[in-house]
mmCIF file of C-alpha atoms and ligand atoms in Angstrom:
data_model
loop_
_atom_site.group_PDB
_atom_site.id
_atom_site.type_symbol
_atom_site.label_atom_id
_atom_site.label_comp_id
_atom_site.label_asym_id
_atom_site.label_seq_id
_atom_site.Cartn_x
_atom_site.Cartn_y
_atom_site.Cartn_z
ATOM 1 C CA MET A 7 -37.084 9.902 -11.106
ATOM 2 C CA TYR A 8 -34.006 9.586 -8.705
ATOM 3 C CA LYS A 9 -32.597 11.239 -6.261
ATOM 4 C CA ILE A 10 -29.149 10.614 -7.483
ATOM 5 C CA PRO A 11 -29.561 10.156 -11.017
ATOM 6 C CA LEU A 12 -27.276 7.996 -13.247
ATOM 7 C CA ILE A 13 -25.860 10.482 -15.684
ATOM 8 C CA LYS A 14 -26.967 13.669 -16.114
ATOM 9 C CA PRO A 15 -25.836 15.832 -19.353
ATOM 10 C CA TYR A 16 -24.315 19.105 -18.806
ATOM 11 C CA LEU A 17 -24.564 21.850 -21.205
ATOM 12 C CA PRO A 18 -22.730 24.626 -20.294
ATOM 13 C CA GLU A 19 -23.429 28.318 -21.057
ATOM 14 C CA GLY A 20 -23.849 29.302 -24.255
ATOM 15 C CA THR A 21 -24.954 26.198 -25.572
ATOM 16 C CA LYS A 22 -28.798 27.433 -25.457
ATOM 17 C CA GLU A 23 -27.736 30.487 -27.137
ATOM 18 C CA LYS A 24 -26.021 28.589 -30.031
ATOM 19 C CA VAL A 25 -28.552 26.244 -30.471
ATOM 20 C CA LEU A 26 -31.505 29.387 -31.073
ATOM 21 C CA GLU A 27 -28.650 30.920 -33.222
ATOM 22 C CA VAL A 28 -28.743 27.749 -36.121
ATOM 23 C CA LEU A 29 -32.029 28.109 -35.411
ATOM 24 C CA ASP A 30 -32.487 31.919 -37.012
ATOM 25 C CA SER A 31 -30.339 30.714 -39.345
ATOM 26 C CA GLY A 32 -32.243 28.853 -41.091
ATOM 27 C CA TYR A 33 -28.770 26.511 -42.150
ATOM 28 C CA LEU A 34 -30.161 23.284 -40.342
ATOM 29 C CA THR A 35 -28.788 20.600 -42.175
ATOM 30 C CA GLU A 36 -24.748 19.771 -41.226
ATOM 31 C CA GLY A 37 -23.116 23.356 -42.373
ATOM 32 C CA PRO A 38 -20.720 25.466 -40.754
ATOM 33 C CA VAL A 39 -21.187 24.782 -37.102
ATOM 34 C CA THR A 40 -20.427 20.459 -37.608
ATOM 35 C CA ALA A 41 -17.006 21.671 -39.212
ATOM 36 C CA GLU A 42 -16.491 23.374 -36.363
ATOM 37 C CA PHE A 43 -17.511 20.997 -33.778
ATOM 38 C CA GLU A 44 -14.949 18.673 -36.001
ATOM 39 C CA ASN A 45 -12.017 20.694 -35.915
ATOM 40 C CA ILE A 46 -12.419 20.757 -32.419
ATOM 41 C CA VAL A 47 -12.846 17.364 -31.760
ATOM 42 C CA LYS A 48 -9.942 16.488 -34.407
ATOM 43 C CA GLU A 49 -7.111 19.233 -32.204
ATOM 44 C CA PHE A 50 -8.162 17.371 -29.009
ATOM 45 C CA ILE A 51 -8.130 13.897 -30.231
ATOM 46 C CA GLY A 52 -5.020 15.178 -32.404
ATOM 47 C CA CYS A 53 -5.689 12.896 -35.750
ATOM 48 C CA GLY A 54 -6.087 13.868 -38.689
ATOM 49 C CA HIS A 55 -9.577 13.728 -39.662
ATOM 50 C CA VAL A 56 -12.370 13.937 -37.758
ATOM 51 C CA LEU A 57 -15.889 13.141 -38.861
ATOM 52 C CA ALA A 58 -19.405 13.339 -37.418
ATOM 53 C CA VAL A 59 -22.269 11.396 -38.001
ATOM 54 C CA THR A 60 -25.522 10.215 -37.145
ATOM 55 C CA SER A 61 -24.176 7.529 -34.295
ATOM 56 C CA CYS A 62 -21.377 5.352 -33.841
ATOM 57 C CA THR A 63 -23.620 2.887 -34.847
ATOM 58 C CA THR A 64 -23.899 4.348 -38.762
ATOM 59 C CA GLY A 65 -20.210 5.274 -38.274
ATOM 60 C CA LEU A 66 -18.897 1.726 -36.862
ATOM 61 C CA GLU A 67 -20.895 0.818 -40.304
ATOM 62 C CA LEU A 68 -19.026 3.524 -42.365
ATOM 63 C CA ALA A 69 -15.542 2.968 -40.950
ATOM 64 C CA LEU A 70 -16.569 -1.166 -42.050
ATOM 65 C CA ARG A 71 -17.411 -0.181 -45.415
ATOM 66 C CA ALA A 72 -14.514 2.497 -46.248
ATOM 67 C CA LEU A 73 -12.354 -0.746 -45.407
ATOM 68 C CA ASN A 74 -14.225 -2.748 -48.541
ATOM 69 C CA ILE A 75 -15.203 -5.407 -45.660
ATOM 70 C CA GLY A 76 -18.354 -6.949 -46.978
ATOM 71 C CA PRO A 77 -19.644 -10.309 -48.165
ATOM 72 C CA GLY A 78 -17.006 -13.210 -47.512
ATOM 73 C CA HIS A 79 -15.066 -11.133 -44.949
ATOM 74 C CA GLU A 80 -14.774 -12.604 -41.553
ATOM 75 C CA VAL A 81 -14.521 -9.331 -38.638
ATOM 76 C CA ILE A 82 -13.598 -10.382 -35.127
ATOM 77 C CA THR A 83 -14.911 -8.517 -31.998
ATOM 78 C CA ALA A 84 -15.930 -8.564 -28.170
ATOM 79 C CA ASP A 85 -18.725 -10.324 -26.343
ATOM 80 C CA TYR A 86 -19.221 -7.889 -23.361
ATOM 81 C CA THR A 87 -20.590 -5.113 -25.771
ATOM 82 C CA TYR A 88 -23.930 -3.259 -27.432
ATOM 83 C CA PRO A 89 -25.051 -5.403 -29.916
ATOM 84 C CA ALA A 90 -24.294 -2.112 -32.495
ATOM 85 C CA THR A 91 -20.490 -3.565 -32.310
ATOM 86 C CA ALA A 92 -21.472 -6.653 -33.987
ATOM 87 C CA ASP A 93 -24.635 -5.826 -36.136
ATOM 88 C CA VAL A 94 -22.525 -3.410 -38.189
ATOM 89 C CA ILE A 95 -20.623 -6.714 -39.064
ATOM 90 C CA LYS A 96 -24.061 -8.086 -40.234
ATOM 91 C CA ILE A 97 -25.805 -5.098 -41.970
ATOM 92 C CA VAL A 98 -22.419 -5.249 -44.192
ATOM 93 C CA GLY A 99 -22.612 -8.810 -45.258
ATOM 94 C CA ALA A 100 -19.357 -9.815 -43.202
ATOM 95 C CA ASP A 101 -19.664 -12.690 -41.048
ATOM 96 C CA ALA A 102 -19.720 -11.445 -37.180
ATOM 97 C CA VAL A 103 -16.624 -13.763 -35.115
ATOM 98 C CA ILE A 104 -17.433 -12.818 -30.656
ATOM 99 C CA VAL A 105 -14.866 -14.291 -28.088
ATOM 100 C CA ASP A 106 -14.069 -13.384 -24.871
ATOM 101 C CA VAL A 107 -13.435 -10.591 -22.843
ATOM 102 C CA SER A 108 -11.119 -10.835 -20.141
ATOM 103 C CA LYS A 109 -13.131 -10.759 -15.876
ATOM 104 C CA ASP A 110 -10.391 -8.274 -14.608
ATOM 105 C CA THR A 111 -10.393 -5.347 -17.555
ATOM 106 C CA MET A 112 -14.005 -6.509 -19.325
ATOM 107 C CA LEU A 113 -11.701 -5.735 -22.812
ATOM 108 C CA ILE A 114 -11.305 -8.220 -25.130
ATOM 109 C CA ASP A 115 -8.785 -11.638 -24.560
ATOM 110 C CA TYR A 116 -6.583 -10.509 -26.752
ATOM 111 C CA ASP A 117 -4.988 -14.877 -26.982
ATOM 112 C CA ALA A 118 -8.715 -15.515 -27.761
ATOM 113 C CA LEU A 119 -8.608 -12.527 -30.621
ATOM 114 C CA GLU A 120 -5.306 -14.122 -31.703
ATOM 115 C CA LYS A 121 -7.008 -17.767 -31.672
ATOM 116 C CA ALA A 122 -10.226 -16.821 -34.191
ATOM 117 C CA ILE A 123 -8.065 -14.857 -36.838
ATOM 118 C CA THR A 124 -8.624 -17.135 -40.115
ATOM 119 C CA PRO A 125 -7.508 -16.102 -43.397
ATOM 120 C CA LYS A 126 -11.125 -14.577 -44.033
ATOM 121 C CA THR A 127 -10.417 -12.534 -40.981
ATOM 122 C CA LYS A 128 -10.703 -8.562 -42.676
ATOM 123 C CA ALA A 129 -10.386 -6.693 -39.280
ATOM 124 C CA ILE A 130 -11.028 -6.498 -35.796
ATOM 125 C CA ILE A 131 -13.650 -4.068 -33.414
ATOM 126 C CA PRO A 132 -12.075 -4.088 -29.978
ATOM 127 C CA VAL A 133 -14.128 -1.919 -27.600
ATOM 128 C CA SER A 134 -12.907 0.211 -25.537
ATOM 129 C CA ILE A 135 -15.385 0.076 -22.994
ATOM 130 C CA PHE A 136 -16.855 1.861 -20.286
ATOM 131 C CA GLY A 137 -12.984 4.541 -21.512
ATOM 132 C CA ASN A 138 -10.816 1.638 -20.354
ATOM 133 C CA PRO A 139 -8.313 2.186 -23.439
ATOM 134 C CA LEU A 140 -7.469 -1.008 -25.085
ATOM 135 C CA ASP A 141 -3.994 -2.263 -25.146
ATOM 136 C CA TYR A 142 -2.373 -0.820 -28.895
ATOM 137 C CA ASP A 143 0.794 -2.455 -28.087
ATOM 138 C CA ARG A 144 -0.724 -6.185 -28.311
ATOM 139 C CA LEU A 145 -3.024 -5.072 -31.225
ATOM 140 C CA ASP A 146 -0.442 -3.459 -33.297
ATOM 141 C CA ARG A 147 1.612 -6.502 -33.067
ATOM 142 C CA ILE A 148 -1.854 -8.716 -34.304
ATOM 143 C CA ARG A 149 -2.367 -5.865 -37.060
ATOM 144 C CA LYS A 150 1.264 -6.898 -38.332
ATOM 145 C CA LYS A 151 1.457 -10.299 -37.661
ATOM 146 C CA TYR A 152 -1.622 -10.770 -39.401
ATOM 147 C CA ASN A 153 -2.489 -7.840 -41.966
ATOM 148 C CA VAL A 154 -5.507 -6.766 -40.433
ATOM 149 C CA LYS A 155 -6.976 -3.732 -40.129
ATOM 150 C CA ILE A 156 -8.135 -2.374 -36.502
ATOM 151 C CA ILE A 157 -11.698 -0.326 -36.332
ATOM 152 C CA GLU A 158 -12.007 0.734 -32.514
ATOM 153 C CA ASP A 159 -15.366 0.835 -31.231
ATOM 154 C CA ALA A 160 -14.099 3.924 -28.924
ATOM 155 C CA ALA A 161 -18.387 4.742 -28.169
ATOM 156 C CA CYS A 162 -17.169 5.603 -24.310
ATOM 157 C CA SER A 163 -13.629 6.139 -24.243
ATOM 158 C CA LEU A 164 -13.543 9.691 -25.957
ATOM 159 C CA GLY A 165 -10.387 11.002 -23.696
ATOM 160 C CA ALA A 166 -8.732 7.650 -23.005
ATOM 161 C CA GLU A 167 -5.434 7.451 -23.657
ATOM 162 C CA TYR A 168 -2.907 4.399 -23.711
ATOM 163 C CA LYS A 169 0.772 5.445 -23.323
ATOM 164 C CA GLY A 170 0.143 9.182 -24.075
ATOM 165 C CA GLY A 171 -1.732 8.559 -27.349
ATOM 166 C CA LYS A 172 -5.485 9.637 -27.474
ATOM 167 C CA ALA A 173 -7.552 7.034 -28.447
ATOM 168 C CA GLY A 174 -7.945 7.731 -32.251
ATOM 169 C CA THR A 175 -5.353 8.045 -32.847
ATOM 170 C CA GLN A 176 -4.077 4.753 -33.048
ATOM 171 C CA ALA A 177 -6.535 2.779 -34.529
ATOM 172 C CA ASP A 178 -7.346 2.811 -38.409
ATOM 173 C CA ILE A 179 -10.423 3.945 -37.619
ATOM 174 C CA ALA A 180 -11.846 4.708 -34.605
ATOM 175 C CA VAL A 181 -15.713 5.463 -33.797
ATOM 176 C CA PHE A 182 -17.446 7.430 -30.892
ATOM 177 C CA SER A 183 -20.792 7.727 -29.749
ATOM 178 C CA LEU A 184 -22.707 10.957 -28.833
ATOM 179 C CA HIS A 185 -25.684 9.331 -27.600
ATOM 180 C CA PRO A 186 -26.656 11.241 -24.007
ATOM 181 C CA ARG A 187 -24.906 8.498 -22.000
ATOM 182 C CA LYS A 188 -21.433 9.813 -23.182
ATOM 183 C CA PHE A 189 -20.026 12.866 -21.375
ATOM 184 C CA LEU A 190 -19.816 14.523 -24.602
ATOM 185 C CA THR A 191 -23.598 14.301 -26.017
ATOM 186 C CA SER A 192 -25.654 16.072 -29.044
ATOM 187 C CA GLY A 193 -28.636 14.133 -28.434
ATOM 188 C CA GLU A 194 -27.343 11.546 -30.975
ATOM 189 C CA GLY A 195 -24.228 11.459 -32.523
ATOM 190 C CA GLY A 196 -21.357 9.602 -34.034
ATOM 191 C CA LEU A 197 -17.632 10.839 -34.616
ATOM 192 C CA VAL A 198 -15.090 9.143 -37.008
ATOM 193 C CA ALA A 199 -11.570 9.416 -36.695
ATOM 194 C CA THR A 200 -8.506 8.539 -38.120
ATOM 195 C CA ASN A 201 -5.268 9.627 -39.737
ATOM 196 C CA ASN A 202 -5.624 8.112 -43.285
ATOM 197 C CA PRO A 203 -6.896 10.850 -46.038
ATOM 198 C CA GLU A 204 -8.152 8.104 -48.642
ATOM 199 C CA TRP A 205 -10.318 6.516 -46.316
ATOM 200 C CA ALA A 206 -11.628 10.107 -44.911
ATOM 201 C CA THR A 207 -12.445 11.667 -48.204
ATOM 202 C CA TRP A 208 -14.810 8.428 -48.748
ATOM 203 C CA MET A 209 -16.143 7.971 -45.764
ATOM 204 C CA ASN A 210 -17.154 11.783 -46.487
ATOM 205 C CA SER A 211 -18.259 11.381 -49.095
ATOM 206 C CA TYR A 212 -20.463 8.158 -48.671
ATOM 207 C CA LYS A 213 -21.769 9.945 -45.774
ATOM 208 C CA HIS A 214 -23.264 13.009 -48.513
ATOM 209 C CA PHE A 215 -25.316 10.430 -50.848
ATOM 210 C CA GLY A 216 -21.770 9.785 -52.631
ATOM 211 C CA MET A 217 -21.810 13.490 -53.364
ATOM 212 C CA GLY A 218 -18.028 14.266 -54.644
ATOM 213 C CA SER A 219 -17.424 17.590 -53.188
ATOM 214 C CA ALA A 220 -18.905 16.315 -50.216
ATOM 215 C CA THR A 221 -19.023 19.542 -47.739
ATOM 216 C CA SER A 222 -20.149 22.630 -50.047
ATOM 217 C CA ARG A 223 -23.244 23.364 -51.861
ATOM 218 C CA GLU A 224 -22.261 23.187 -54.892
ATOM 219 C CA ASN A 225 -23.201 20.236 -57.079
ATOM 220 C CA THR A 226 -20.644 18.077 -57.545
ATOM 221 C CA GLY A 227 -21.824 15.511 -59.298
ATOM 222 C CA PHE A 228 -22.532 11.888 -57.153
ATOM 223 C CA GLN A 229 -19.862 9.745 -57.594
ATOM 224 C CA MET A 230 -20.495 6.513 -56.020
ATOM 225 C CA ILE A 231 -23.851 5.308 -54.529
ATOM 226 C CA GLY A 232 -23.758 6.944 -50.630
ATOM 227 C CA THR A 233 -26.135 7.397 -48.013
ATOM 228 C CA ASN A 234 -26.963 9.800 -45.448
ATOM 229 C CA TYR A 235 -25.220 10.258 -42.034
ATOM 230 C CA LYS A 236 -24.473 13.727 -41.902
ATOM 231 C CA LEU A 237 -24.784 15.507 -38.320
ATOM 232 C CA SER A 238 -27.150 18.192 -38.501
ATOM 233 C CA ASN A 239 -26.064 21.851 -37.602
ATOM 234 C CA ILE A 240 -28.339 21.886 -34.880
ATOM 235 C CA LEU A 241 -27.482 18.670 -33.097
ATOM 236 C CA ALA A 242 -23.203 19.910 -33.319
ATOM 237 C CA ALA A 243 -24.397 23.315 -31.070
ATOM 238 C CA VAL A 244 -26.053 21.000 -28.529
ATOM 239 C CA ALA A 245 -22.373 19.551 -28.502
ATOM 240 C CA LEU A 246 -20.251 22.731 -29.140
ATOM 241 C CA GLU A 247 -19.913 24.430 -26.043
ATOM 242 C CA GLN A 248 -19.073 21.288 -24.117
ATOM 243 C CA ALA A 249 -16.535 20.322 -26.902
ATOM 244 C CA LYS A 250 -14.885 23.874 -25.716
ATOM 245 C CA GLN A 251 -14.574 22.174 -22.499
ATOM 246 C CA ILE A 252 -13.478 18.102 -22.764
ATOM 247 C CA ASP A 253 -9.916 18.939 -21.377
ATOM 248 C CA VAL A 254 -12.283 20.149 -18.077
ATOM 249 C CA LEU A 255 -14.999 17.338 -18.627
ATOM 250 C CA LEU A 256 -12.545 15.361 -18.376
ATOM 251 C CA GLU A 257 -10.952 16.230 -15.785
ATOM 252 C CA ARG A 258 -13.681 16.593 -13.110
ATOM 253 C CA ARG A 259 -14.965 13.210 -14.586
ATOM 254 C CA ARG A 260 -11.011 11.083 -13.859
ATOM 255 C CA GLN A 261 -11.649 13.433 -9.897
ATOM 256 C CA LEU A 262 -14.757 11.724 -9.798
ATOM 257 C CA ALA A 263 -13.838 8.341 -10.290
ATOM 258 C CA ALA A 264 -10.811 8.705 -8.007
ATOM 259 C CA ASN A 265 -13.344 9.706 -5.507
ATOM 260 C CA TYR A 266 -14.997 6.494 -6.070
ATOM 261 C CA ILE A 267 -12.105 4.814 -6.368
ATOM 262 C CA ASP A 268 -10.071 6.291 -2.734
ATOM 263 C CA MET A 269 -13.659 5.064 -0.960
ATOM 264 C CA LEU A 270 -13.817 1.502 -2.870
ATOM 265 C CA THR A 271 -10.604 0.570 -2.592
ATOM 266 C CA GLY A 272 -10.170 -2.622 -0.336
ATOM 267 C CA LYS A 273 -13.875 -2.238 1.157
ATOM 268 C CA ASN A 274 -15.487 -6.422 1.680
ATOM 269 C CA GLY A 275 -17.974 -7.272 -1.198
ATOM 270 C CA VAL A 276 -16.188 -4.939 -3.807
ATOM 271 C CA THR A 277 -14.159 -5.256 -6.492
ATOM 272 C CA LEU A 278 -12.427 -2.151 -9.079
ATOM 273 C CA PRO A 279 -11.770 -3.388 -12.743
ATOM 274 C CA ALA A 280 -8.646 -3.352 -13.848
ATOM 275 C CA VAL A 281 -7.336 -0.465 -15.738
ATOM 276 C CA THR A 282 -4.984 -1.094 -19.437
ATOM 277 C CA LYS A 283 -1.225 -1.225 -18.123
ATOM 278 C CA GLY A 284 0.320 2.074 -19.699
ATOM 279 C CA GLY A 285 -3.393 3.339 -20.606
ATOM 280 C CA LEU A 286 -5.460 6.444 -18.894
ATOM 281 C CA HIS A 287 -9.178 5.185 -18.719
ATOM 282 C CA SER A 288 -11.859 7.838 -19.363
ATOM 283 C CA TYR A 289 -15.005 6.864 -16.447
ATOM 284 C CA GLN A 290 -17.519 7.319 -19.342
ATOM 285 C CA THR A 291 -18.655 4.526 -16.636
ATOM 286 C CA PHE A 292 -17.486 4.175 -13.614
ATOM 287 C CA SER A 293 -18.201 0.212 -12.950
ATOM 288 C CA ILE A 294 -17.289 -1.886 -10.278
ATOM 289 C CA PHE A 295 -18.233 -5.822 -9.659
ATOM 290 C CA VAL A 296 -20.647 -7.044 -6.499
ATOM 291 C CA GLU A 297 -21.741 -10.252 -5.855
ATOM 292 C CA GLU A 298 -25.052 -10.389 -5.629
ATOM 293 C CA ARG A 299 -25.659 -7.626 -8.126
ATOM 294 C CA ASP A 300 -29.281 -7.479 -8.691
ATOM 295 C CA HIS A 301 -30.224 -7.943 -5.168
ATOM 296 C CA VAL A 302 -27.823 -4.847 -4.811
ATOM 297 C CA MET A 303 -28.964 -2.637 -7.849
ATOM 298 C CA LYS A 304 -32.995 -3.268 -7.149
ATOM 299 C CA SER A 305 -31.997 -1.941 -3.603
ATOM 300 C CA MET A 306 -30.539 1.136 -4.493
ATOM 301 C CA ARG A 307 -32.893 2.156 -7.173
ATOM 302 C CA GLU A 308 -35.464 1.576 -4.574
ATOM 303 C CA MET A 309 -33.544 3.872 -2.271
ATOM 304 C CA GLY A 310 -33.833 6.493 -4.693
ATOM 305 C CA ILE A 311 -30.099 6.571 -6.891
ATOM 306 C CA GLU A 312 -29.403 5.279 -10.058
ATOM 307 C CA VAL A 313 -26.797 2.024 -10.797
ATOM 308 C CA GLN A 314 -27.159 0.247 -13.950
ATOM 309 C CA ILE A 315 -25.541 -3.210 -15.509
ATOM 310 C CA GLY A 316 -22.413 -2.544 -17.173
ATOM 311 C CA THR A 317 -23.991 -3.611 -20.999
ATOM 312 C CA TYR A 318 -23.925 -6.465 -22.756
ATOM 313 C CA SER A 319 -22.972 -10.421 -23.350
ATOM 314 C CA LEU A 320 -24.365 -11.089 -27.007
ATOM 315 C CA HIS A 321 -23.822 -14.464 -26.887
ATOM 316 C CA MET A 322 -26.867 -14.672 -24.496
ATOM 317 C CA HIS A 323 -28.846 -12.998 -27.297
ATOM 318 C CA ASN A 324 -31.753 -14.533 -29.919
ATOM 319 C CA ALA A 325 -30.060 -12.007 -32.352
ATOM 320 C CA PHE A 326 -26.168 -12.755 -32.120
ATOM 321 C CA LYS A 327 -27.242 -16.992 -32.752
ATOM 322 C CA GLN A 328 -27.516 -17.378 -36.154
ATOM 323 C CA PRO A 329 -25.729 -18.144 -38.975
ATOM 324 C CA GLY A 330 -22.748 -16.380 -40.246
ATOM 325 C CA ILE A 331 -21.932 -15.087 -36.431
ATOM 326 C CA ARG A 332 -19.298 -17.308 -34.795
ATOM 327 C CA LEU A 333 -19.268 -17.613 -31.281
ATOM 328 C CA GLU A 334 -15.832 -18.569 -30.329
ATOM 329 C CA GLY A 335 -15.239 -19.850 -26.962
ATOM 330 C CA ASN A 336 -17.025 -20.481 -22.956
ATOM 331 C CA PHE A 337 -17.287 -16.765 -22.480
ATOM 332 C CA ASP A 338 -16.748 -17.510 -18.176
ATOM 333 C CA GLY A 339 -15.000 -13.227 -18.448
ATOM 334 C CA SER A 340 -18.267 -11.779 -20.207
ATOM 335 C CA ARG A 341 -20.654 -13.656 -18.409
ATOM 336 C CA TYR A 342 -19.101 -12.628 -15.072
ATOM 337 C CA ALA A 343 -19.180 -9.026 -16.129
ATOM 338 C CA PHE A 344 -22.788 -9.222 -17.663
ATOM 339 C CA GLU A 345 -23.566 -10.442 -13.985
ATOM 340 C CA HIS A 346 -21.369 -8.435 -11.626
ATOM 341 C CA CYS A 347 -20.505 -5.387 -13.036
ATOM 342 C CA LEU A 348 -22.360 -2.611 -11.560
ATOM 343 C CA ALA A 349 -22.289 0.975 -12.503
ATOM 344 C CA LEU A 350 -22.525 4.042 -10.713
ATOM 345 C CA PRO A 351 -24.218 7.488 -10.772
ATOM 346 C CA LEU A 352 -21.463 10.046 -12.552
ATOM 347 C CA TYR A 353 -21.931 13.125 -14.391
ATOM 348 C CA HIS A 354 -20.686 16.628 -14.340
ATOM 349 C CA GLU A 355 -22.037 17.965 -11.510
ATOM 350 C CA MET A 356 -22.553 15.610 -8.892
ATOM 351 C CA GLU A 357 -21.177 16.643 -5.942
ATOM 352 C CA LEU A 358 -18.802 14.479 -3.042
ATOM 353 C CA GLY A 359 -21.622 14.504 -0.505
ATOM 354 C CA GLN A 360 -24.071 12.510 -3.290
ATOM 355 C CA GLN A 361 -20.862 9.920 -4.138
ATOM 356 C CA LYS A 362 -20.845 9.627 -0.290
ATOM 357 C CA THR A 363 -24.220 8.775 -0.373
ATOM 358 C CA VAL A 364 -23.822 6.588 -3.001
ATOM 359 C CA VAL A 365 -20.991 4.616 -1.422
ATOM 360 C CA ARG A 366 -22.710 4.436 1.714
ATOM 361 C CA GLU A 367 -25.752 2.827 0.648
ATOM 362 C CA LEU A 368 -23.823 0.427 -1.774
ATOM 363 C CA LEU A 369 -21.529 -0.476 1.209
ATOM 364 C CA LYS A 370 -24.870 -1.439 3.382
ATOM 365 C CA LEU A 371 -25.821 -3.508 1.658
ATOM 366 C CA LEU A 372 -23.108 -5.509 0.711
HETATM 367 C C1 PLP B 417 -20.113 -0.036 -26.425
HETATM 368 C C2 PLP B 417 -20.511 0.610 -27.567
HETATM 369 N N1 PLP B 417 -20.803 0.715 -28.634
HETATM 370 C C3 PLP B 417 -21.816 0.687 -29.261
HETATM 371 C C4 PLP B 417 -23.191 2.049 -29.042
HETATM 372 C C5 PLP B 417 -23.319 2.570 -29.966
HETATM 373 O O1 PLP B 417 -23.792 4.001 -29.855
HETATM 374 P P1 PLP B 417 -24.828 4.822 -30.831
HETATM 375 O O2 PLP B 417 -26.019 5.173 -29.822
HETATM 376 O O3 PLP B 417 -24.230 6.421 -30.880
HETATM 377 O O4 PLP B 417 -25.204 4.348 -31.889
HETATM 378 C C6 PLP B 417 -22.857 2.329 -28.018
HETATM 379 C C7 PLP B 417 -24.163 2.725 -26.893
HETATM 380 O O5 PLP B 417 -23.846 3.277 -26.321
HETATM 381 C C8 PLP B 417 -22.460 1.604 -26.767
HETATM 382 O O6 PLP B 417 -21.664 1.799 -25.497
#
């Protein structure tokens, strides 16, 4: 147990009652609570369709399948990410092309991305890592020029914005995670957002075993091969009250992030990552760069402050050194992020005093 944990899920009043209500109802699988949850998030994002699924990983796979991506195709993604982003490309049978990220934002290097495009490239999965929004002016130009689709791995970026548009409105399909590390959580789960009604209908059917009318309990027949990626009423109930307060939760995160920024700006040994120009960060994770990251991480943990690495550099892992995966470039940006990025504690109920303790102990070590 840490004195100051990295995260602490916030379950607002009414959550336990809602979960018990579902348990008492006997309607435990996907149903009306899931639909209510999807609707609240859809209204918040301002997109046409939101589908709840079992995880961000299955949501990304669903998105690739909806776009008919599979063997013979290439999909480009960023090296600095959670492995799931690239796993799904292989799961659908396509080739993965992995490119570097920019050292300052930790987002996909748009020049490297453009260079890696070939006639086989069907889609790009850029990652709005930690809640830092993607540059959609740039991505739109790439999308049009090369006729590729954009599936945003928005695991961390519910509420992030680029030029006033929320994550989930600019990609062809965007996928969010509801893992407990995320500020809106159902325990496990994901959300798929799109403005395209055909893809939404297809994905809804596919995640319901290929049923014709996916959300009713009537037997409408199975129109295609499908699978089961439904999010149960129980898990939707865990997230429902949080969803009703997304704005409040986001505002709180941004306030906590602003406190850290105030205390850390200009301090020796600390570099703050850059936010995309024109973007509004959601601060799913508050991260900084420090020189002796592993030493700092170990020492802070010993003091009861749970800090963590940012995420992984895929090219360093055997899973991504195999045929059908093209590693493009030298990955200087990704390696820098992997070695120097440090995630600081940030959770809804964190107090300013705790943030001051984190900063004080951090600065002592630098
Ligand atoms: C960038 C990124 N993509 C994908 C995932 C996978 O999400 P899930 O656990 O919901 O499948 C994560 C999980 O943390 C992530 O950070």
